[in-house]
């Protein structure tokens, strides 16, 4: 069996899909994307396809080595995301070829269901209590929310109080038996993070995500020791090498993204690395159905898995949603806040190719906003 053709599809709301077809008619799907830079990743996939076409798709690990290292220059979000989507598609082909779900090829399942969480609120959450009540009614046992919008370099008393008030409202709505995770989104300096984490500790967040920017990982040891709040990071880290120092710093939760951090192959290895540090895996995934399907396959086979992000109803999904490009939504039917394990081969989903091709004709040009502080200077989004 040989890889015969590789196609990419720019589909709303902000996703990029790839389709890998073999000469025997087996097709695998992947989701290689950097949000806001999908067109650039598309070009990277086209370049990598020059190597893959004509190759045996089942030599996944060998292809991963060549795609990540064979160009001499390596790493970074664009290359790692292009490889990630192709890697997902190759695992999908392997599962379909062997008649097994990817989690079986990774060593077999360690759980029967995967806990997932829902997003509530945007950067300036409104009607937070009502939003949480709706997710609880839908069966979710955990939600995640942004802590704040644009934040001063040193948080003011009003800014700190506003963060605490939001999380306190969430805790009141959830009660003691459910969880809230809080995303700092790299908007806080280390000094501000220390201040806010201290105030949040009595509210027992499941974790605080990206307390500082990813390039400031050297500051994490001080934050880990300053607060009892579990810290998480990883959506903007792309390899085991990137994760090693933050795991050594003592983060509690590693959050690699299956569409950014080298795909199924690398995230499975990152999970094993995290396990040696006693850290849990909570893959980042505010993306599309293929990325989520890949994430769930890893989750079913990962002992130190904690919880899975998913994008149903997220504020980004205005022109399409998680189920828009699937023939059957059943794989993403969440019961009591969990996705149940299925045994369909490959990634376990059936992509609606007609819908994907139609959406690609319209395409998208999604860009994240650029924020500024009151004085006109750049603010982290």
CSV table of C-alpha atoms in Angstrom, one decimal:
chain,number,residue,atom,x,y,z
A,1,UNK,CA,0.0,0.0,0.0
A,2,UNK,CA,1.3,3.5,-0.9
A,3,UNK,CA,0.2,7.0,-0.3
A,4,UNK,CA,-1.4,8.2,-3.5
A,5,UNK,CA,-2.7,11.7,-2.7
A,6,UNK,CA,-2.8,14.3,0.0
A,7,UNK,CA,-5.4,17.1,0.1
A,8,UNK,CA,-6.1,20.0,2.5
A,9,UNK,CA,-9.4,21.7,3.2
A,10,UNK,CA,-9.8,25.2,4.7
A,11,UNK,CA,-13.1,24.9,6.5
A,12,UNK,CA,-15.1,27.3,8.8
A,13,UNK,CA,-15.0,28.4,11.5
A,14,UNK,CA,-11.2,28.3,11.7
A,15,UNK,CA,-10.0,24.8,10.9
A,16,UNK,CA,-7.8,23.0,8.4
A,17,UNK,CA,-8.4,19.3,7.5
A,18,UNK,CA,-6.1,17.0,5.5
A,19,UNK,CA,-7.1,13.9,3.7
A,20,UNK,CA,-4.5,11.2,2.9
A,21,UNK,CA,-5.6,8.6,0.3
A,22,UNK,CA,-3.8,5.4,-0.5
A,23,UNK,CA,-3.7,3.4,-3.8
A,24,UNK,CA,-5.8,0.8,-2.1
A,25,UNK,CA,-8.6,3.2,-1.4
A,26,UNK,CA,-8.0,3.5,2.4
A,27,UNK,CA,-8.4,7.2,3.5
A,28,UNK,CA,-7.2,8.8,6.7
A,29,UNK,CA,-8.1,12.2,8.0
A,30,UNK,CA,-6.1,14.7,10.1
A,31,UNK,CA,-6.4,18.3,11.4
A,32,UNK,CA,-3.2,20.2,10.9
A,33,UNK,CA,-3.8,23.8,11.9
A,34,UNK,CA,-2.5,26.8,13.8
A,35,UNK,CA,-5.5,29.0,14.6
A,36,UNK,CA,-5.2,32.2,12.7
A,37,UNK,CA,-2.4,30.9,10.5
A,38,UNK,CA,-4.2,28.0,8.7
A,39,UNK,CA,-3.1,29.1,5.3
A,40,UNK,CA,0.6,28.9,6.3
A,41,UNK,CA,0.2,25.4,7.7
A,42,UNK,CA,-1.6,24.4,4.5
A,43,UNK,CA,1.5,25.4,2.6
A,44,UNK,CA,3.7,23.4,5.0
A,45,UNK,CA,1.5,20.3,4.5
A,46,UNK,CA,1.9,20.7,0.7
A,47,UNK,CA,5.7,20.7,1.2
A,48,UNK,CA,5.7,17.6,3.5
A,49,UNK,CA,3.4,15.8,1.0
A,50,UNK,CA,6.3,15.8,-1.5
A,51,UNK,CA,8.0,13.3,0.7
A,52,UNK,CA,5.0,11.2,1.8
A,53,UNK,CA,3.4,10.6,-1.6
A,54,UNK,CA,4.5,7.2,-2.8
A,55,UNK,CA,5.5,6.0,0.7
A,56,UNK,CA,4.0,3.2,2.8
A,57,UNK,CA,1.5,4.9,5.1
A,58,UNK,CA,2.0,2.2,7.9
A,59,UNK,CA,5.6,3.3,8.6
A,60,UNK,CA,4.2,6.0,10.9
A,61,UNK,CA,7.2,6.4,13.3
A,62,UNK,CA,9.7,6.5,10.5
A,63,UNK,CA,7.7,9.1,8.7
A,64,UNK,CA,7.4,11.2,11.9
A,65,UNK,CA,11.2,11.2,12.2
A,66,UNK,CA,11.8,12.3,8.7
A,67,UNK,CA,9.0,14.9,8.7
A,68,UNK,CA,10.2,16.5,11.9
A,69,UNK,CA,13.9,16.2,11.4
A,70,UNK,CA,14.6,15.6,7.7
A,71,UNK,CA,14.5,19.3,6.8
A,72,UNK,CA,17.4,20.1,9.3
A,73,UNK,CA,15.5,23.0,10.8
A,74,UNK,CA,12.9,21.7,13.2
A,75,UNK,CA,10.2,22.6,15.7
A,76,UNK,CA,7.9,25.5,15.9
A,77,UNK,CA,4.1,25.7,15.6
A,78,UNK,CA,3.8,25.6,11.8
A,79,UNK,CA,6.0,22.6,11.1
A,80,UNK,CA,4.8,20.7,14.3
A,81,UNK,CA,1.1,21.3,13.4
A,82,UNK,CA,1.6,20.2,9.8
A,83,UNK,CA,3.2,17.0,11.0
A,84,UNK,CA,0.5,16.6,13.6
A,85,UNK,CA,-2.3,16.5,11.1
A,86,UNK,CA,-0.5,14.1,8.8
A,87,UNK,CA,0.4,11.9,11.7
A,88,UNK,CA,-3.3,11.7,12.8
A,89,UNK,CA,-4.2,10.7,9.2
A,90,UNK,CA,-1.6,8.0,9.1
A,91,UNK,CA,-2.8,6.5,12.4
A,92,UNK,CA,-6.4,6.7,11.0
A,93,UNK,CA,-5.2,4.7,8.0
A,94,UNK,CA,-3.4,2.2,10.2
A,95,UNK,CA,-6.5,1.6,12.3
A,96,UNK,CA,-8.6,1.1,9.3
A,97,UNK,CA,-6.1,-1.2,7.7
A,98,UNK,CA,-5.8,-3.4,10.8
A,99,UNK,CA,-9.5,-3.1,11.7
A,100,UNK,CA,-8.8,-1.6,15.1
A,101,UNK,CA,-9.3,1.7,16.9
A,102,UNK,CA,-6.1,3.7,17.4
A,103,UNK,CA,-6.2,3.3,21.1
A,104,UNK,CA,-5.8,-0.5,20.5
A,105,UNK,CA,-2.7,0.1,18.4
A,106,UNK,CA,-1.3,2.3,21.3
A,107,UNK,CA,-1.4,-0.7,23.6
A,108,UNK,CA,-5.1,-1.0,24.4
A,109,UNK,CA,-7.6,1.0,26.5
A,110,UNK,CA,-7.0,1.8,30.2
A,111,UNK,CA,-10.5,3.2,30.7
A,112,UNK,CA,-14.0,2.9,29.4
A,113,UNK,CA,-14.9,6.5,29.3
A,114,UNK,CA,-13.1,9.9,29.1
A,115,UNK,CA,-14.2,12.9,31.2
A,116,UNK,CA,-14.7,16.0,29.1
A,117,UNK,CA,-15.3,19.7,30.1
A,118,UNK,CA,-17.3,22.5,28.5
A,119,UNK,CA,-16.4,26.1,28.0
A,120,UNK,CA,-18.4,28.9,29.7
A,121,UNK,CA,-18.0,32.6,29.3
A,122,UNK,CA,-15.7,34.5,27.0
A,123,UNK,CA,-13.0,37.0,27.9
A,124,UNK,CA,-15.6,39.1,29.7
A,125,UNK,CA,-18.0,36.4,31.1
A,126,UNK,CA,-21.6,37.6,31.3
A,127,UNK,CA,-24.5,35.6,32.8
A,128,UNK,CA,-21.9,33.1,34.0
A,129,UNK,CA,-24.3,31.4,36.5
A,130,UNK,CA,-26.9,30.7,33.7
A,131,UNK,CA,-24.2,29.4,31.4
A,132,UNK,CA,-22.9,27.0,34.0
A,133,UNK,CA,-26.4,25.9,34.9
A,134,UNK,CA,-27.0,25.0,31.2
A,135,UNK,CA,-23.8,22.9,31.1
A,136,UNK,CA,-24.7,21.1,34.4
A,137,UNK,CA,-28.1,20.4,33.0
A,138,UNK,CA,-26.4,18.9,29.9
A,139,UNK,CA,-24.5,16.5,32.2
A,140,UNK,CA,-21.1,18.1,32.4
A,141,UNK,CA,-19.2,17.8,35.7
A,142,UNK,CA,-16.5,20.4,34.8
A,143,UNK,CA,-16.2,23.7,33.0
A,144,UNK,CA,-13.4,26.0,32.0
A,145,UNK,CA,-13.5,29.8,31.9
A,146,UNK,CA,-11.2,32.6,31.1
A,147,UNK,CA,-9.9,34.5,34.1
A,148,UNK,CA,-9.9,38.0,32.6
A,149,UNK,CA,-9.6,40.0,29.4
A,150,UNK,CA,-6.6,42.3,28.8
A,151,UNK,CA,-4.8,42.5,32.2
A,152,UNK,CA,-2.5,45.2,33.6
A,153,UNK,CA,1.2,44.2,34.0
A,154,UNK,CA,0.6,44.4,37.8
A,155,UNK,CA,-3.1,43.6,38.5
A,156,UNK,CA,-5.0,46.4,40.2
A,157,UNK,CA,-7.2,45.6,43.2
A,158,UNK,CA,-10.2,45.9,41.0
A,159,UNK,CA,-8.8,43.5,38.4
A,160,UNK,CA,-7.9,41.0,41.1
A,161,UNK,CA,-11.3,41.3,42.7
A,162,UNK,CA,-13.0,40.8,39.3
A,163,UNK,CA,-11.2,37.5,38.7
A,164,UNK,CA,-12.0,36.2,42.1
A,165,UNK,CA,-15.6,37.2,41.8
A,166,UNK,CA,-16.0,35.4,38.5
A,167,UNK,CA,-14.5,32.2,39.8
A,168,UNK,CA,-16.4,32.5,43.0
A,169,UNK,CA,-19.7,32.7,41.0
A,170,UNK,CA,-18.6,29.6,39.1
A,171,UNK,CA,-17.9,27.7,42.3
A,172,UNK,CA,-21.2,28.7,43.8
A,173,UNK,CA,-23.0,27.5,40.6
A,174,UNK,CA,-21.1,24.3,40.4
A,175,UNK,CA,-21.1,23.3,44.1
A,176,UNK,CA,-18.4,21.2,45.7
A,177,UNK,CA,-18.9,18.2,43.6
A,178,UNK,CA,-18.0,19.7,40.2
A,179,UNK,CA,-14.9,21.4,38.9
A,180,UNK,CA,-13.9,24.7,37.3
A,181,UNK,CA,-10.7,25.2,35.5
A,182,UNK,CA,-9.4,28.8,35.0
A,183,UNK,CA,-7.5,29.9,31.9
A,184,UNK,CA,-5.0,32.8,32.5
A,185,UNK,CA,-4.1,32.5,28.7
A,186,UNK,CA,-0.6,34.0,29.3
A,187,UNK,CA,-2.2,37.4,30.1
A,188,UNK,CA,-0.7,37.7,33.5
A,189,UNK,CA,2.8,38.5,34.5
A,190,UNK,CA,4.4,36.2,37.1
A,191,UNK,CA,3.9,38.9,39.8
A,192,UNK,CA,0.2,39.2,39.0
A,193,UNK,CA,-0.2,35.5,38.7
A,194,UNK,CA,1.2,35.0,42.2
A,195,UNK,CA,-1.2,37.6,43.6
A,196,UNK,CA,-4.3,36.1,41.9
A,197,UNK,CA,-3.4,32.5,42.5
A,198,UNK,CA,-3.3,33.2,46.3
A,199,UNK,CA,-6.8,34.6,46.1
A,200,UNK,CA,-8.1,31.7,44.0
A,201,UNK,CA,-6.8,28.9,46.2
A,202,UNK,CA,-9.8,28.8,48.6
A,203,UNK,CA,-12.0,28.2,45.6
A,204,UNK,CA,-10.2,25.0,44.6
A,205,UNK,CA,-9.9,25.3,40.8
A,206,UNK,CA,-9.2,22.1,39.1
A,207,UNK,CA,-6.2,23.8,37.6
A,208,UNK,CA,-5.1,27.3,36.4
A,209,UNK,CA,-3.9,27.2,32.7
A,210,UNK,CA,-1.0,29.2,31.2
A,211,UNK,CA,-0.3,31.2,34.4
A,212,UNK,CA,2.5,32.9,32.4
A,213,UNK,CA,3.5,33.0,28.7
A,214,UNK,CA,5.1,29.8,27.4
A,215,UNK,CA,8.5,31.5,26.8
A,216,UNK,CA,8.5,32.3,30.6
A,217,UNK,CA,8.6,28.7,31.7
A,218,UNK,CA,11.7,29.4,33.8
A,219,UNK,CA,9.4,31.4,36.1
A,220,UNK,CA,7.1,28.4,36.8
A,221,UNK,CA,9.0,27.0,39.8
A,222,UNK,CA,8.3,30.2,41.8
A,223,UNK,CA,4.6,30.0,40.9
A,224,UNK,CA,4.4,26.3,41.8
A,225,UNK,CA,5.8,26.9,45.2
A,226,UNK,CA,3.8,30.1,45.8
A,227,UNK,CA,0.4,28.5,45.7
A,228,UNK,CA,-1.4,25.2,46.2
A,229,UNK,CA,-3.4,25.7,43.0
A,230,UNK,CA,-2.4,23.0,40.4
A,231,UNK,CA,-0.8,24.7,37.4
A,232,UNK,CA,-1.2,23.6,33.8
A,233,UNK,CA,0.4,24.6,30.5
A,234,UNK,CA,1.3,23.2,27.1
A,235,UNK,CA,-1.0,24.4,24.3
A,236,UNK,CA,1.9,26.4,22.9
A,237,UNK,CA,4.5,23.8,23.5
A,238,UNK,CA,5.2,21.4,20.6
A,239,UNK,CA,7.6,18.6,21.7
A,240,UNK,CA,8.9,16.5,24.5
A,241,UNK,CA,11.9,18.9,24.6
A,242,UNK,CA,9.5,21.8,25.2
A,243,UNK,CA,7.7,20.0,28.0
A,244,UNK,CA,10.7,18.7,29.8
A,245,UNK,CA,11.6,22.0,31.7
A,246,UNK,CA,8.0,22.8,32.6
A,247,UNK,CA,7.5,19.3,33.9
A,248,UNK,CA,10.7,19.6,35.9
A,249,UNK,CA,9.3,22.9,37.2
A,250,UNK,CA,6.5,21.1,38.8
A,251,UNK,CA,3.4,21.7,36.7
A,252,UNK,CA,0.5,19.4,37.7
A,253,UNK,CA,-1.1,19.2,34.2
A,254,UNK,CA,0.4,18.9,30.8
A,255,UNK,CA,-1.8,20.2,27.9
A,256,UNK,CA,-0.3,19.3,24.6
A,257,UNK,CA,-2.5,19.8,21.6
A,258,UNK,CA,-2.9,16.9,19.2
A,259,UNK,CA,-3.0,19.3,16.3
A,260,UNK,CA,0.1,21.2,17.3
A,261,UNK,CA,2.4,19.0,19.3
A,262,UNK,CA,3.4,16.5,16.6
A,263,UNK,CA,0.1,14.5,16.5
A,264,UNK,CA,-0.8,11.2,18.2
A,265,UNK,CA,2.8,9.9,18.0
A,266,UNK,CA,4.4,12.8,20.0
A,267,UNK,CA,1.5,13.4,22.4
A,268,UNK,CA,1.5,9.8,23.4
A,269,UNK,CA,5.2,10.2,24.3
A,270,UNK,CA,4.7,13.5,26.1
A,271,UNK,CA,2.1,11.7,28.2
A,272,UNK,CA,4.6,9.1,29.2
A,273,UNK,CA,7.2,11.8,30.0
A,274,UNK,CA,4.6,13.6,32.1
A,275,UNK,CA,3.8,10.4,34.0
A,276,UNK,CA,7.4,10.2,35.2
A,277,UNK,CA,6.9,13.6,36.9
A,278,UNK,CA,3.6,12.7,38.4
A,279,UNK,CA,1.8,15.1,36.0
A,280,UNK,CA,-1.6,14.5,34.4
A,281,UNK,CA,-2.5,14.8,30.8
A,282,UNK,CA,-5.4,17.2,29.7
A,283,UNK,CA,-5.0,17.7,26.0
A,284,UNK,CA,-5.8,21.2,24.6
A,285,UNK,CA,-8.5,21.0,21.9
A,286,UNK,CA,-10.8,24.0,21.2
A,287,UNK,CA,-10.7,22.8,17.6
A,288,UNK,CA,-12.6,20.5,15.2
A,289,UNK,CA,-13.8,16.9,15.2
A,290,UNK,CA,-10.7,15.2,13.9
A,291,UNK,CA,-8.5,16.8,16.5
A,292,UNK,CA,-10.9,15.7,19.2
A,293,UNK,CA,-11.2,12.2,17.8
A,294,UNK,CA,-7.4,11.9,17.9
A,295,UNK,CA,-7.3,13.3,21.5
A,296,UNK,CA,-9.8,10.8,22.7
A,297,UNK,CA,-7.9,7.9,21.2
A,298,UNK,CA,-4.8,9.0,23.2
A,299,UNK,CA,-6.9,9.5,26.3
A,300,UNK,CA,-8.3,6.0,26.2
A,301,UNK,CA,-4.8,4.6,26.1
A,302,UNK,CA,-3.1,7.0,28.7
A,303,UNK,CA,-2.9,6.0,32.4
A,304,UNK,CA,-2.2,9.5,33.6
A,305,UNK,CA,-5.0,11.2,31.7
A,306,UNK,CA,-7.1,13.7,33.6
A,307,UNK,CA,-9.7,15.5,31.4
A,308,UNK,CA,-10.4,16.4,27.8
A,309,UNK,CA,-11.2,19.8,26.3
A,310,UNK,CA,-13.8,19.9,23.5
A,311,UNK,CA,-15.4,22.7,21.5
A,312,UNK,CA,-19.1,22.1,21.4
A,313,UNK,CA,-20.7,25.5,21.8
A,314,UNK,CA,-17.4,27.4,22.2
A,315,UNK,CA,-17.6,31.1,21.3
A,316,UNK,CA,-15.3,30.6,18.2
A,317,UNK,CA,-17.7,28.3,16.4
A,318,UNK,CA,-20.0,30.7,14.7
A,319,UNK,CA,-20.1,29.4,11.1
A,320,UNK,CA,-19.8,25.7,11.9
A,321,UNK,CA,-19.5,23.5,15.0
A,322,UNK,CA,-18.0,20.3,16.1
A,323,UNK,CA,-20.6,18.1,14.5
A,324,UNK,CA,-20.9,20.0,11.2
A,325,UNK,CA,-18.5,17.8,9.2
A,326,UNK,CA,-19.4,14.3,10.6
A,327,UNK,CA,-21.7,11.7,9.1
A,328,UNK,CA,-22.6,10.4,12.5
A,329,UNK,CA,-22.4,12.5,15.7
A,330,UNK,CA,-22.5,9.4,18.0
A,331,UNK,CA,-18.8,9.4,18.8
A,332,UNK,CA,-19.2,12.8,20.4
A,333,UNK,CA,-22.4,12.1,22.4
A,334,UNK,CA,-21.4,12.9,25.9
A,335,UNK,CA,-23.2,11.1,28.7
A,336,UNK,CA,-22.8,12.4,32.3
A,337,UNK,CA,-19.9,14.5,31.1
A,338,UNK,CA,-18.0,11.7,29.5
A,339,UNK,CA,-17.2,10.3,26.1
A,340,UNK,CA,-17.7,6.5,26.0
A,341,UNK,CA,-15.1,4.3,24.4
A,342,UNK,CA,-16.1,2.9,20.9
A,343,UNK,CA,-14.3,0.3,18.8
A,344,UNK,CA,-14.7,1.7,15.4
A,345,UNK,CA,-11.4,1.5,13.4
A,346,UNK,CA,-9.0,4.3,13.1
A,347,UNK,CA,-9.9,7.6,14.7
A,348,UNK,CA,-13.5,6.3,15.1
A,349,UNK,CA,-15.3,9.0,13.2
A,350,UNK,CA,-16.7,9.2,9.6
A,351,UNK,CA,-16.0,12.6,8.0
A,352,UNK,CA,-18.7,14.0,5.7
A,353,UNK,CA,-16.4,14.5,2.7
A,354,UNK,CA,-19.2,16.3,0.7
A,355,UNK,CA,-19.7,18.8,3.5
A,356,UNK,CA,-15.9,19.3,3.8
A,357,UNK,CA,-15.4,19.9,0.1
A,358,UNK,CA,-18.3,22.4,0.0
A,359,UNK,CA,-17.0,24.3,3.0
A,360,UNK,CA,-13.5,24.5,1.5
A,361,UNK,CA,-14.9,26.3,-1.5
A,362,UNK,CA,-15.9,29.1,0.9
A,363,UNK,CA,-12.9,28.8,3.1
A,364,UNK,CA,-12.1,31.2,5.9
A,365,UNK,CA,-9.6,33.8,7.0
A,366,UNK,CA,-10.0,33.6,10.8
A,367,UNK,CA,-7.6,35.8,12.8
A,368,UNK,CA,-7.3,36.3,16.5
A,369,UNK,CA,-8.0,39.8,17.8
A,370,UNK,CA,-5.2,42.2,18.6
A,371,UNK,CA,-5.7,43.8,22.0
A,372,UNK,CA,-4.2,47.0,23.4
A,373,UNK,CA,-4.0,48.4,26.9
A,374,UNK,CA,-5.6,51.8,27.7
A,375,UNK,CA,-2.3,53.6,27.0
A,376,UNK,CA,-2.2,52.1,23.5
A,377,UNK,CA,0.5,49.5,24.1
A,378,UNK,CA,0.1,45.9,23.0
A,379,UNK,CA,-1.8,43.5,25.3
A,380,UNK,CA,-1.7,39.7,25.4
A,381,UNK,CA,-4.7,38.0,23.9
